[in-house]
PDB file of C-alpha atoms and ligand atoms in Angstrom:
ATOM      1  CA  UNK A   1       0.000   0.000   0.000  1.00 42.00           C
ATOM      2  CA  UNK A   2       1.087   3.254  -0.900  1.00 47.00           C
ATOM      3  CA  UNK A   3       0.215   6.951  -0.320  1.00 45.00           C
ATOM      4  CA  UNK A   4      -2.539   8.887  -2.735  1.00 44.00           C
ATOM      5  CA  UNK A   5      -2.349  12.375  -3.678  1.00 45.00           C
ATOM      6  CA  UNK A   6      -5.518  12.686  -0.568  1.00 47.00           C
ATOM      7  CA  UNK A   7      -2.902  10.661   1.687  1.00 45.00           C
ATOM      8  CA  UNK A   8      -5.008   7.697   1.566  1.00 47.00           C
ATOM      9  CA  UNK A   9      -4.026   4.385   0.130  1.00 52.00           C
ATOM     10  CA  UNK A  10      -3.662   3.275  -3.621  1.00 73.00           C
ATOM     11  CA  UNK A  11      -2.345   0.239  -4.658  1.00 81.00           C
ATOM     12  CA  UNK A  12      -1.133   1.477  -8.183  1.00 95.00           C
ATOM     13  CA  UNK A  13       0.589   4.914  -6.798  1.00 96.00           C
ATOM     14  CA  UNK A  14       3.207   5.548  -4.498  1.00 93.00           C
ATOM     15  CA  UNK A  15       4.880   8.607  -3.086  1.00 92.00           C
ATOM     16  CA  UNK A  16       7.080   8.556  -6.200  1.00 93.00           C
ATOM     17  CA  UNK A  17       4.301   9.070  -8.707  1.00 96.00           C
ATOM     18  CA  UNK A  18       2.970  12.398  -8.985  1.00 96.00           C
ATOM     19  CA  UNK A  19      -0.490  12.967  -8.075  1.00 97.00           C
ATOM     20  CA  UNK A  20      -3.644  12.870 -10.953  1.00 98.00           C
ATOM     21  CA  UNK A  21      -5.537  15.655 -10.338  1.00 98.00           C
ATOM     22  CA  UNK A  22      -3.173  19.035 -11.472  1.00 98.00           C
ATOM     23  CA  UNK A  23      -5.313  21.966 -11.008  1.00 98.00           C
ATOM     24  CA  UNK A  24      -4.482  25.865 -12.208  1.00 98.00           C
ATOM     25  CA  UNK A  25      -5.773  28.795 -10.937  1.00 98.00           C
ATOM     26  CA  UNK A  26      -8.416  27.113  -8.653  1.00 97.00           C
ATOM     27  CA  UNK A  27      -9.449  30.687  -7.838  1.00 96.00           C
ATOM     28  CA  UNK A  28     -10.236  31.707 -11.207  1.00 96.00           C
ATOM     29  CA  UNK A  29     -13.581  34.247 -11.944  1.00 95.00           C
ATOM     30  CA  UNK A  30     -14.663  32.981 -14.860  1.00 98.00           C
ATOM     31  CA  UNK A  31     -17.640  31.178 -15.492  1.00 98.00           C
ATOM     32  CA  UNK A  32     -15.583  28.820 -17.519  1.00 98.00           C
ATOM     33  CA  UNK A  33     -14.152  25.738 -15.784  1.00 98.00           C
ATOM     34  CA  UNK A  34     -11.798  24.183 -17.990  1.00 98.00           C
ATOM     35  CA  UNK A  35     -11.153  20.375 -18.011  1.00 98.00           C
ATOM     36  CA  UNK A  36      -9.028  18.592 -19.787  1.00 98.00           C
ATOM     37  CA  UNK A  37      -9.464  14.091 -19.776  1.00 98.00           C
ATOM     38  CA  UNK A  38      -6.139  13.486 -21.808  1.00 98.00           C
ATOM     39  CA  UNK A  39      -3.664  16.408 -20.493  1.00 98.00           C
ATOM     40  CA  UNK A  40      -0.741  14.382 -19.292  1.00 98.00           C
ATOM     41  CA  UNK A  41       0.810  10.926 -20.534  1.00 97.00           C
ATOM     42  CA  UNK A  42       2.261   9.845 -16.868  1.00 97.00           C
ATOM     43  CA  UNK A  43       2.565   5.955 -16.354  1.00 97.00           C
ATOM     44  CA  UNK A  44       2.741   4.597 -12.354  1.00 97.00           C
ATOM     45  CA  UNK A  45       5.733   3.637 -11.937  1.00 96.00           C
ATOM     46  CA  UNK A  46       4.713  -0.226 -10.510  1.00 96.00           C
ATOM     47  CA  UNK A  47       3.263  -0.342 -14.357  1.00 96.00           C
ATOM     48  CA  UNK A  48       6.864   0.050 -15.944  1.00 96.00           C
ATOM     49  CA  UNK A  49       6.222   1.136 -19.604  1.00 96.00           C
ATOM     50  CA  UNK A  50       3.157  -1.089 -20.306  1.00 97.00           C
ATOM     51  CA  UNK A  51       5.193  -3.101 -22.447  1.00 96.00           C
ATOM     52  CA  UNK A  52       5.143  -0.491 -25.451  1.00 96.00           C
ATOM     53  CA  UNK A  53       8.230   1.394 -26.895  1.00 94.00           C
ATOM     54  CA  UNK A  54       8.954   5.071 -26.354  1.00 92.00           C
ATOM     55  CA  UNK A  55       7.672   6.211 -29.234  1.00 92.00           C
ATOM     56  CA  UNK A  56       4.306   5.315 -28.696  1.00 91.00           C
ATOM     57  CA  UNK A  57       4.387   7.453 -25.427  1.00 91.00           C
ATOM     58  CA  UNK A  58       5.082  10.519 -28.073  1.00 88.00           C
ATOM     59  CA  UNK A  59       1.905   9.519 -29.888  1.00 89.00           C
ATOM     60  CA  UNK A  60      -1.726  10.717 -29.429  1.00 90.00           C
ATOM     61  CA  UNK A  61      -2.530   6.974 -28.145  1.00 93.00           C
ATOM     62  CA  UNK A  62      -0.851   7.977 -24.631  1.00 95.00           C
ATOM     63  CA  UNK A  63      -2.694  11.766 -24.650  1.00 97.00           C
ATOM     64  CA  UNK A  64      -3.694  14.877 -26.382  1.00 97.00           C
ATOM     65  CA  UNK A  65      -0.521  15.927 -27.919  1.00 97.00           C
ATOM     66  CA  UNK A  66       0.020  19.909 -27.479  1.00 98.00           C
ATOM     67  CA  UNK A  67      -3.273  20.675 -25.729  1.00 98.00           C
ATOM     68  CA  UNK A  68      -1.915  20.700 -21.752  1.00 98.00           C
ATOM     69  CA  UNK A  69       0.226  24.064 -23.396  1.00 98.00           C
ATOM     70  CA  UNK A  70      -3.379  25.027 -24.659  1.00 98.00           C
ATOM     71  CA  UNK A  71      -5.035  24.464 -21.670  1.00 98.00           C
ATOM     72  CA  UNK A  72      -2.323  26.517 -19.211  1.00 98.00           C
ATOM     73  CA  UNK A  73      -2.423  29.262 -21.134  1.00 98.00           C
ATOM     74  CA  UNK A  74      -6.293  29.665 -21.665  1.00 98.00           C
ATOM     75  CA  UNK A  75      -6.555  29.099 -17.707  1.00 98.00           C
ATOM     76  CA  UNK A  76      -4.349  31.918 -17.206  1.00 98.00           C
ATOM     77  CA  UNK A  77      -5.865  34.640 -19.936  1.00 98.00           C
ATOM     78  CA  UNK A  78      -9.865  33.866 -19.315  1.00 98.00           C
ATOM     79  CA  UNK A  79      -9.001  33.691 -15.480  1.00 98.00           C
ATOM     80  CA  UNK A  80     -10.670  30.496 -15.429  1.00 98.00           C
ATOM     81  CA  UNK A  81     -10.088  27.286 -12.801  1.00 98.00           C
ATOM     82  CA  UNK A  82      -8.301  24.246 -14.561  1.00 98.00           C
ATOM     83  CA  UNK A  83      -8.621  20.495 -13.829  1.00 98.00           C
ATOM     84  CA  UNK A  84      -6.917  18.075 -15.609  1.00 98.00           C
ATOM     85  CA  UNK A  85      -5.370  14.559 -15.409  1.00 98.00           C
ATOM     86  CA  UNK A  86      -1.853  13.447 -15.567  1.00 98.00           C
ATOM     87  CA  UNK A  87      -2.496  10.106 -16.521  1.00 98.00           C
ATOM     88  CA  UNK A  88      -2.225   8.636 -20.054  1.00 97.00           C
ATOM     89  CA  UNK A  89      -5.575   7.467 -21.221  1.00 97.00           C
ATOM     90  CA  UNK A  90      -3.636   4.454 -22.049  1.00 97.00           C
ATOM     91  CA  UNK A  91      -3.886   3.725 -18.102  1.00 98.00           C
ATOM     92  CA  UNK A  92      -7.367   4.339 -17.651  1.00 98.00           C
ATOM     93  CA  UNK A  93      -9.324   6.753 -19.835  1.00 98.00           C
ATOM     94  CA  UNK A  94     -10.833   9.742 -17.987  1.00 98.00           C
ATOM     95  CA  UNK A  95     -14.020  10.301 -20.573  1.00 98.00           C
ATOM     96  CA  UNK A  96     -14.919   6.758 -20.764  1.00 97.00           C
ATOM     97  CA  UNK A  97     -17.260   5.172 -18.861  1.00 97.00           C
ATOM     98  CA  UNK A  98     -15.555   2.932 -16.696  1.00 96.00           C
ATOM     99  CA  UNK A  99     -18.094  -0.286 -18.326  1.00 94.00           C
ATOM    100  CA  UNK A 100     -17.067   0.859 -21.892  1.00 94.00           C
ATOM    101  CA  UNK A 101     -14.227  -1.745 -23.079  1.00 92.00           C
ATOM    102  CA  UNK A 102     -12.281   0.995 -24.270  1.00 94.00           C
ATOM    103  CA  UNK A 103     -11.992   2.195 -20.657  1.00 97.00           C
ATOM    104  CA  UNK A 104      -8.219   0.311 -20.340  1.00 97.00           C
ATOM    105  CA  UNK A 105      -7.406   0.002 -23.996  1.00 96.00           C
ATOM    106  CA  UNK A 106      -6.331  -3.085 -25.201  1.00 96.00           C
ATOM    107  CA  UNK A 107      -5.607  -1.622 -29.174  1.00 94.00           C
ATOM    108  CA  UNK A 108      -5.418   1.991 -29.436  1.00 92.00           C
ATOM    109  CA  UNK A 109      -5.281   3.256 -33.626  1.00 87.00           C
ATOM    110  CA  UNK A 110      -3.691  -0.339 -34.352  1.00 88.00           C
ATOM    111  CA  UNK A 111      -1.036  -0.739 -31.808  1.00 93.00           C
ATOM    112  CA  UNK A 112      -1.396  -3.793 -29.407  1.00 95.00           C
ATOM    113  CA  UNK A 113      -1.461  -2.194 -25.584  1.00 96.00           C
ATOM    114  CA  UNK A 114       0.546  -5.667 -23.664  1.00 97.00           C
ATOM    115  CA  UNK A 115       0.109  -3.861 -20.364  1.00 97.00           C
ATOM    116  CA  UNK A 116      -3.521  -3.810 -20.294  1.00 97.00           C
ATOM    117  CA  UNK A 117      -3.898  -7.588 -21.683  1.00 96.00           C
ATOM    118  CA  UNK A 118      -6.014 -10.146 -19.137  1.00 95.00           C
ATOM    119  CA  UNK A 119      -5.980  -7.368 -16.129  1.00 95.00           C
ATOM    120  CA  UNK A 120      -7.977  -9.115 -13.648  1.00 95.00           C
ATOM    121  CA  UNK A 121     -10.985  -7.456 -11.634  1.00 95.00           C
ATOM    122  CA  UNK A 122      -7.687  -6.179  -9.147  1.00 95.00           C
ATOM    123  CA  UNK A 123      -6.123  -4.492 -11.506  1.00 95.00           C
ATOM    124  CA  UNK A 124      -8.883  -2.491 -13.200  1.00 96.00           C
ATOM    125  CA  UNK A 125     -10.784  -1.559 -10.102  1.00 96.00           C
ATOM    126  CA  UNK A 126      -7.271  -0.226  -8.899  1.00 96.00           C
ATOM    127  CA  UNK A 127      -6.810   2.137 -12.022  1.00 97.00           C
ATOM    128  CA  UNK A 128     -10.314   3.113 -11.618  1.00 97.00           C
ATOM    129  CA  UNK A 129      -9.837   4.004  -7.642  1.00 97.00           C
ATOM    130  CA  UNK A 130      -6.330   5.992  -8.179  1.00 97.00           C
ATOM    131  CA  UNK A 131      -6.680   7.907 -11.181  1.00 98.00           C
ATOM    132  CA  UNK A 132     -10.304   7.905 -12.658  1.00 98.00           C
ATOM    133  CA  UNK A 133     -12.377   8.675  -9.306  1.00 98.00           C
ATOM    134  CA  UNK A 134      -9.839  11.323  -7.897  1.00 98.00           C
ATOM    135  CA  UNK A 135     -10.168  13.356 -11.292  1.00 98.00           C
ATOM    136  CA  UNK A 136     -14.124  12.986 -11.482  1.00 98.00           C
ATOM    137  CA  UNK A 137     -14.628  13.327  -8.081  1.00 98.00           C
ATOM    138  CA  UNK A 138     -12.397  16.760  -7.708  1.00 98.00           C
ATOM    139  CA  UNK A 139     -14.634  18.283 -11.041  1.00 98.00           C
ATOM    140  CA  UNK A 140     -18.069  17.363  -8.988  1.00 98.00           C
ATOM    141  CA  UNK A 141     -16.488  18.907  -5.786  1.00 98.00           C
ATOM    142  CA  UNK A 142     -15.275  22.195  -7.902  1.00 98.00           C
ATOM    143  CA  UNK A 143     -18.978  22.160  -9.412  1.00 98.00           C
ATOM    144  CA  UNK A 144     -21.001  22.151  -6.447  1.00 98.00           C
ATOM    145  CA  UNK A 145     -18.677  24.300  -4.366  1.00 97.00           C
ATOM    146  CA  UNK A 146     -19.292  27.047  -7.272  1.00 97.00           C
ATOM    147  CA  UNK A 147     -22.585  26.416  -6.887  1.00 96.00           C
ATOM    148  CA  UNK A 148     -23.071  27.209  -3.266  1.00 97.00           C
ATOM    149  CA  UNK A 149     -21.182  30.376  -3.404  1.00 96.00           C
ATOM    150  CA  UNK A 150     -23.296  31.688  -6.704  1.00 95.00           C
ATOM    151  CA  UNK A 151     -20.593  31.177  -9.078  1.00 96.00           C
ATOM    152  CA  UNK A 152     -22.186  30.016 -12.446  1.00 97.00           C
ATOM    153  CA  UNK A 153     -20.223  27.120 -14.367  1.00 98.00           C
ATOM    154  CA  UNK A 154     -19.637  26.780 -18.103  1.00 98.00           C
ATOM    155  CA  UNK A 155     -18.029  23.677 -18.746  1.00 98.00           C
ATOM    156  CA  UNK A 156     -15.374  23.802 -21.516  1.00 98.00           C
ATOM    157  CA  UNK A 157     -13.788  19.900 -21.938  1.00 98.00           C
ATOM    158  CA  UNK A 158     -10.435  20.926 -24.140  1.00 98.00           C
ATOM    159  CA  UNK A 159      -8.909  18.082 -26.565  1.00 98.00           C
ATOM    160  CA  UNK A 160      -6.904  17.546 -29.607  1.00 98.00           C
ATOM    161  CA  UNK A 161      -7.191  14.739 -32.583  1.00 97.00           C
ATOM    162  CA  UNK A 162      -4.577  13.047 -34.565  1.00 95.00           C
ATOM    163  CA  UNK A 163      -4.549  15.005 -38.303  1.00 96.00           C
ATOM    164  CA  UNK A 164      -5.146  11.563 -39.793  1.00 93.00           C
ATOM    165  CA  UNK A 165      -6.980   8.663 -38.928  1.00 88.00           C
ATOM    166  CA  UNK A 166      -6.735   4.963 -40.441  1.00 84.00           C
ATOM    167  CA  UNK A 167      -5.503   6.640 -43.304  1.00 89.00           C
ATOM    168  CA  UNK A 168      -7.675   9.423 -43.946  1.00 93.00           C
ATOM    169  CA  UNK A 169      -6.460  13.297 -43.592  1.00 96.00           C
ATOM    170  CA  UNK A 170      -9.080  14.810 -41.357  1.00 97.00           C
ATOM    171  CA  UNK A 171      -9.780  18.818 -42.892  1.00 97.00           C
ATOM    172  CA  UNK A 172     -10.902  20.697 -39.919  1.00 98.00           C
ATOM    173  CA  UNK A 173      -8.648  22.658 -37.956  1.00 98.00           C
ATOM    174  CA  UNK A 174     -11.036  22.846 -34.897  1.00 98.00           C
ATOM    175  CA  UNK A 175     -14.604  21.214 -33.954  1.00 98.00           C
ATOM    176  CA  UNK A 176     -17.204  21.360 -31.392  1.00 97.00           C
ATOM    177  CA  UNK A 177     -18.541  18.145 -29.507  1.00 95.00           C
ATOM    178  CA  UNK A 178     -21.772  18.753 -28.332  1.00 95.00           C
ATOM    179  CA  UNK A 179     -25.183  16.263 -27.327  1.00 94.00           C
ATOM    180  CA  UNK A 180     -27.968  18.203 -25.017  1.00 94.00           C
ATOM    181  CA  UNK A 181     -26.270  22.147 -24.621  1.00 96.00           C
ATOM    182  CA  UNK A 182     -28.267  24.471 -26.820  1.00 96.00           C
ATOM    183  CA  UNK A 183     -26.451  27.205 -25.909  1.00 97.00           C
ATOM    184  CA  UNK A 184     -22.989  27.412 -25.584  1.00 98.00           C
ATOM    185  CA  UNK A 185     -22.115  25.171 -28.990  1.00 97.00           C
ATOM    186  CA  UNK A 186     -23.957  27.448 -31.375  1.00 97.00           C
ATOM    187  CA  UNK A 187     -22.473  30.188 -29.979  1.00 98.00           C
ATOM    188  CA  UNK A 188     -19.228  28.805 -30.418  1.00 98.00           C
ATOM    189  CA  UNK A 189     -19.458  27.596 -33.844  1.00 98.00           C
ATOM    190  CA  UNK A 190     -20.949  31.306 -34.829  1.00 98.00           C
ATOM    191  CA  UNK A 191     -17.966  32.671 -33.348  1.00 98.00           C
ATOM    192  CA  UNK A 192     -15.630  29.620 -34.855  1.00 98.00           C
ATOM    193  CA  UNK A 193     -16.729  30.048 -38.368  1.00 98.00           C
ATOM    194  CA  UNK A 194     -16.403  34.177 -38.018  1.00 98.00           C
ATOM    195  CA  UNK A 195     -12.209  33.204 -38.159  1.00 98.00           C
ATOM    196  CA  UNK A 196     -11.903  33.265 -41.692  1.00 96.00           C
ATOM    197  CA  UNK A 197      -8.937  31.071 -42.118  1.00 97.00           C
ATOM    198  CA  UNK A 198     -10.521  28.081 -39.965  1.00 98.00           C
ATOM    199  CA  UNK A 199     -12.225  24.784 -41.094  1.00 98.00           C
ATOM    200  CA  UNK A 200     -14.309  24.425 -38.560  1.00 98.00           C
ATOM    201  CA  UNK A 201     -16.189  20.723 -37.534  1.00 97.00           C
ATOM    202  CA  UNK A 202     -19.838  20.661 -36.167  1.00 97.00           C
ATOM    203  CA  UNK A 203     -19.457  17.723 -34.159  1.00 96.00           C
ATOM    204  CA  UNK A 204     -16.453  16.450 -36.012  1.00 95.00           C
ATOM    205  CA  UNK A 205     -14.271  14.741 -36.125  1.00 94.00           C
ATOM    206  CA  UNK A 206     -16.547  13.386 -32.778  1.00 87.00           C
ATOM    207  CA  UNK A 207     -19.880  13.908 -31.510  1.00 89.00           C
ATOM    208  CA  UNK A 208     -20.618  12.952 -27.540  1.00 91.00           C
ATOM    209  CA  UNK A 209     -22.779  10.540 -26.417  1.00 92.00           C
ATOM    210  CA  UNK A 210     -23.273   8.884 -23.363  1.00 92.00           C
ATOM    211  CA  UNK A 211     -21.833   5.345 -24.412  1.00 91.00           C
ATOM    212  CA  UNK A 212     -18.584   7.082 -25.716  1.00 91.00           C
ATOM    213  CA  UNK A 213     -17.788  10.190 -23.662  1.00 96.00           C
ATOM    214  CA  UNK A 214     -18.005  10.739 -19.784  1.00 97.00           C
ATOM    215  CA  UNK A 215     -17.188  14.574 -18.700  1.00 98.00           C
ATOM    216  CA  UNK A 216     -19.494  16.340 -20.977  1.00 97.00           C
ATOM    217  CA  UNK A 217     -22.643  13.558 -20.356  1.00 97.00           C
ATOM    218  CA  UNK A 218     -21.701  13.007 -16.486  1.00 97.00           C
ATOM    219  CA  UNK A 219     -20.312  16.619 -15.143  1.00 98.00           C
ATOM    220  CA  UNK A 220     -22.022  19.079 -17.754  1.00 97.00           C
ATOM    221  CA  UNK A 221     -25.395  17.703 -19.130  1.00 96.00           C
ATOM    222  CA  UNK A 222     -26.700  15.879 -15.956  1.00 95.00           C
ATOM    223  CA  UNK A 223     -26.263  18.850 -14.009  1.00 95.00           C
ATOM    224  CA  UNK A 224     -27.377  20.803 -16.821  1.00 96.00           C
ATOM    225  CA  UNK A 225     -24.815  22.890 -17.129  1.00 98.00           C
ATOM    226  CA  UNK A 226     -23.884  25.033 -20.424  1.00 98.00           C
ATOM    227  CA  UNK A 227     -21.451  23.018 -21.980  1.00 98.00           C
ATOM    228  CA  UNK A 228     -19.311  21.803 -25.093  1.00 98.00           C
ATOM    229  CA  UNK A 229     -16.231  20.166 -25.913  1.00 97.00           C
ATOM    230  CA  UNK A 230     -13.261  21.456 -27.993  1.00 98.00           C
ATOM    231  CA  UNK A 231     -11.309  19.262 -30.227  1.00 98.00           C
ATOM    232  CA  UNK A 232      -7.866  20.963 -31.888  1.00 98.00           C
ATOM    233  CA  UNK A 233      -6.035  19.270 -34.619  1.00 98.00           C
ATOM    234  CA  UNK A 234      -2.445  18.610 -33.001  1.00 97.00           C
ATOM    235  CA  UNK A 235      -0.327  19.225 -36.086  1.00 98.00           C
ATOM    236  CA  UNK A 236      -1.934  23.376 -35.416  1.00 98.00           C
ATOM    237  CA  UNK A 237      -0.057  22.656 -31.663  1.00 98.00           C
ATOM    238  CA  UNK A 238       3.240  20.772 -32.460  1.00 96.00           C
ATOM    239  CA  UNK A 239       5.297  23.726 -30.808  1.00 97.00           C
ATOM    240  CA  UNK A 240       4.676  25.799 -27.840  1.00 98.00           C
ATOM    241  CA  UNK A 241       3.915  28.747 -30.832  1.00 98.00           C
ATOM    242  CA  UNK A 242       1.238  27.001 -32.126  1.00 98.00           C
ATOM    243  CA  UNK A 243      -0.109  26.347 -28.710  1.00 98.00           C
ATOM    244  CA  UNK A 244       0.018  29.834 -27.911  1.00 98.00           C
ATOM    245  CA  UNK A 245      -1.295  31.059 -30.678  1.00 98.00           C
ATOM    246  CA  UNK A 246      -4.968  28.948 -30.193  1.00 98.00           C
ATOM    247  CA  UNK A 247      -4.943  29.964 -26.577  1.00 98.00           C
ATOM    248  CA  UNK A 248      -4.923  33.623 -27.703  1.00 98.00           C
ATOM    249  CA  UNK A 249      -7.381  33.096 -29.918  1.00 98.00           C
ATOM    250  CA  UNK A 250      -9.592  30.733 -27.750  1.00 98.00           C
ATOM    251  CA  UNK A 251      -9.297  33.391 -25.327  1.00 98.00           C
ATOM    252  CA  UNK A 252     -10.461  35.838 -26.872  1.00 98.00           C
ATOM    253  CA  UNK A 253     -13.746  33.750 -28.327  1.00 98.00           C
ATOM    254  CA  UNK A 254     -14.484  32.856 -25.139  1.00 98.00           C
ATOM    255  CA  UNK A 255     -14.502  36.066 -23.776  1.00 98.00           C
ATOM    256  CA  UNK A 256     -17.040  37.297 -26.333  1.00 98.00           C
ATOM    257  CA  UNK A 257     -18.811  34.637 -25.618  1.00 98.00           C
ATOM    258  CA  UNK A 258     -18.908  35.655 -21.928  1.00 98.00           C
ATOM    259  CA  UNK A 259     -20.609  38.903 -23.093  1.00 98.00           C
ATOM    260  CA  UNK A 260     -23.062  37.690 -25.139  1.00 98.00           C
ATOM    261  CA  UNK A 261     -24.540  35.174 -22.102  1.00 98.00           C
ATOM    262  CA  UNK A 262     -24.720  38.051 -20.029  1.00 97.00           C
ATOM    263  CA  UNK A 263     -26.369  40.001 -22.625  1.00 97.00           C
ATOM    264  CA  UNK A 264     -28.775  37.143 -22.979  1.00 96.00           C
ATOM    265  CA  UNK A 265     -29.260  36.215 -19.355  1.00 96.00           C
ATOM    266  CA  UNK A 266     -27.897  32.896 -19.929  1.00 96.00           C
ATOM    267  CA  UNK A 267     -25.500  34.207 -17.183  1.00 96.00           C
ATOM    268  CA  UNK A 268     -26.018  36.643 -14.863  1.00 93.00           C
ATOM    269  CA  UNK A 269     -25.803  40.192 -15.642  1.00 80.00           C
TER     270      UNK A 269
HETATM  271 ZN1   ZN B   1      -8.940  13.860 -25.713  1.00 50.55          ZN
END
């Protein structure tokens, strides 16, 4: 037995592995809470490498490539509380249901995942207890403390997607992913498609749905909560540039945004 981030006991993390939950600027104003599933590609250490080569660890199989830079930065300019895991989704995958097989990958795009092959009952329910629940559980706790104290929450799940997929070049630079919200995605696609040098997906290259997805169905639209998901294609953030360059512009959509829910009581005046 080891010690958790909460000082509690784990059986997968020790006090050598850093903790899942990284949080910025907890304090944060804004309305929007930013989350982000895939931010980090950490492995606990008791798991080794998971039997893969290096290389795959660069790959978006292990995480979002370039969005955590995406994420810091839009945390700091909107003023706005981030939560996000450290965890590769290759350990346990933070917006999947826990039931859904994909949950512990055992093939991710094609590659063969020997670390997550035959994991008995153990094994899963030990992912699930030191890296899934700490992550979900911190986003409910942010949620309903916000509520109490009057702060209204727009939740804003960041991601990024490969530029090609079993062989086919994807064309948008950014999308929404979007189910039940009827106000924050059009909103953001009005604003989206007003950038005149951006292919911009409606629900591509993903839509959310409860069988696939878990932040946006569990935290956002069962507490009804404005809401949407933003998908970035990671060749636009292969340098810290690039990922500065989308945070100033997400910033600054967001922001209008901001001003247009007030102006529409959607958020308080
Ligand atoms: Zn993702």
């Amino acid at each position: 037995m080891a010690l958790d981030s909460a000082g509690g006991t784990s059986l997968l993390l020790d006090r050598e592995d850093v903790p899942p939950v990284l949080e910025l600027n907890s304090a944060g104003r804004s309305p929007f809470l930013l989350t982000c599933d895939h931010y980090g590609r950490a492995i606990p250490r008791i798991l080794g490498d998971l039997g893969l080569p290096a290389g795959e660890f660069e790959r978006h199989i292990a995480w979002d490539v370039g969005i955590a830079g995406v994420a810091d930065a839009l945390s700091k300019h909107l003023d706005a509380h981030l939560i996000a895991q450290r965890y590769s989704r290759l350990v346990i995958d933070c917006n999947r249901p826990p039931a859904a097989p994909s949950s512990i990958p055992r093939i991710s795009d094609a590659t063969v995942i020997p670390g997550n092959e035959g994991l008995a009952g153990e094994a899963i329910e030990a992912r699930r207890e030191a890296i899934f629940e700490p992550y979900h559980r911190r986003i409910r706790e942010v949620i309903a403390r916000r509520s109490r104290d009057g702060i209204p929450t727009v939740l804003v799940s960041l991601h990024s997607f490969t530029p090609v997929y079993a062989g086919i070049a994807r064309p948008w630079h950014i999308g929404t992913l979007y189910h039940r919200d009827a106000n924050l995605p059009p909103l953001l696609l009005k604003l989206l498609r007003a950038e005149t040098d951006l292919v911009v997906g409606d629900n591509e290259p993903y839509a959310v749905s409860d069988e696939t997805d878990y932040t946006i169905p569990v935290h956002g639209e069962a507490r009804g909560l404005m809401n949407s998901g933003l998908e970035i294609r990671q060749d636009l953030l292969a340098d810290p540039a690039g990922q500065s360059q989308w945070a100033d512009r997400l910033a600054r959509i967001l922001a209008e945004i901001e001003v247009m829910m007030r102006a529409q009581r959607l958020l308080p005046g």
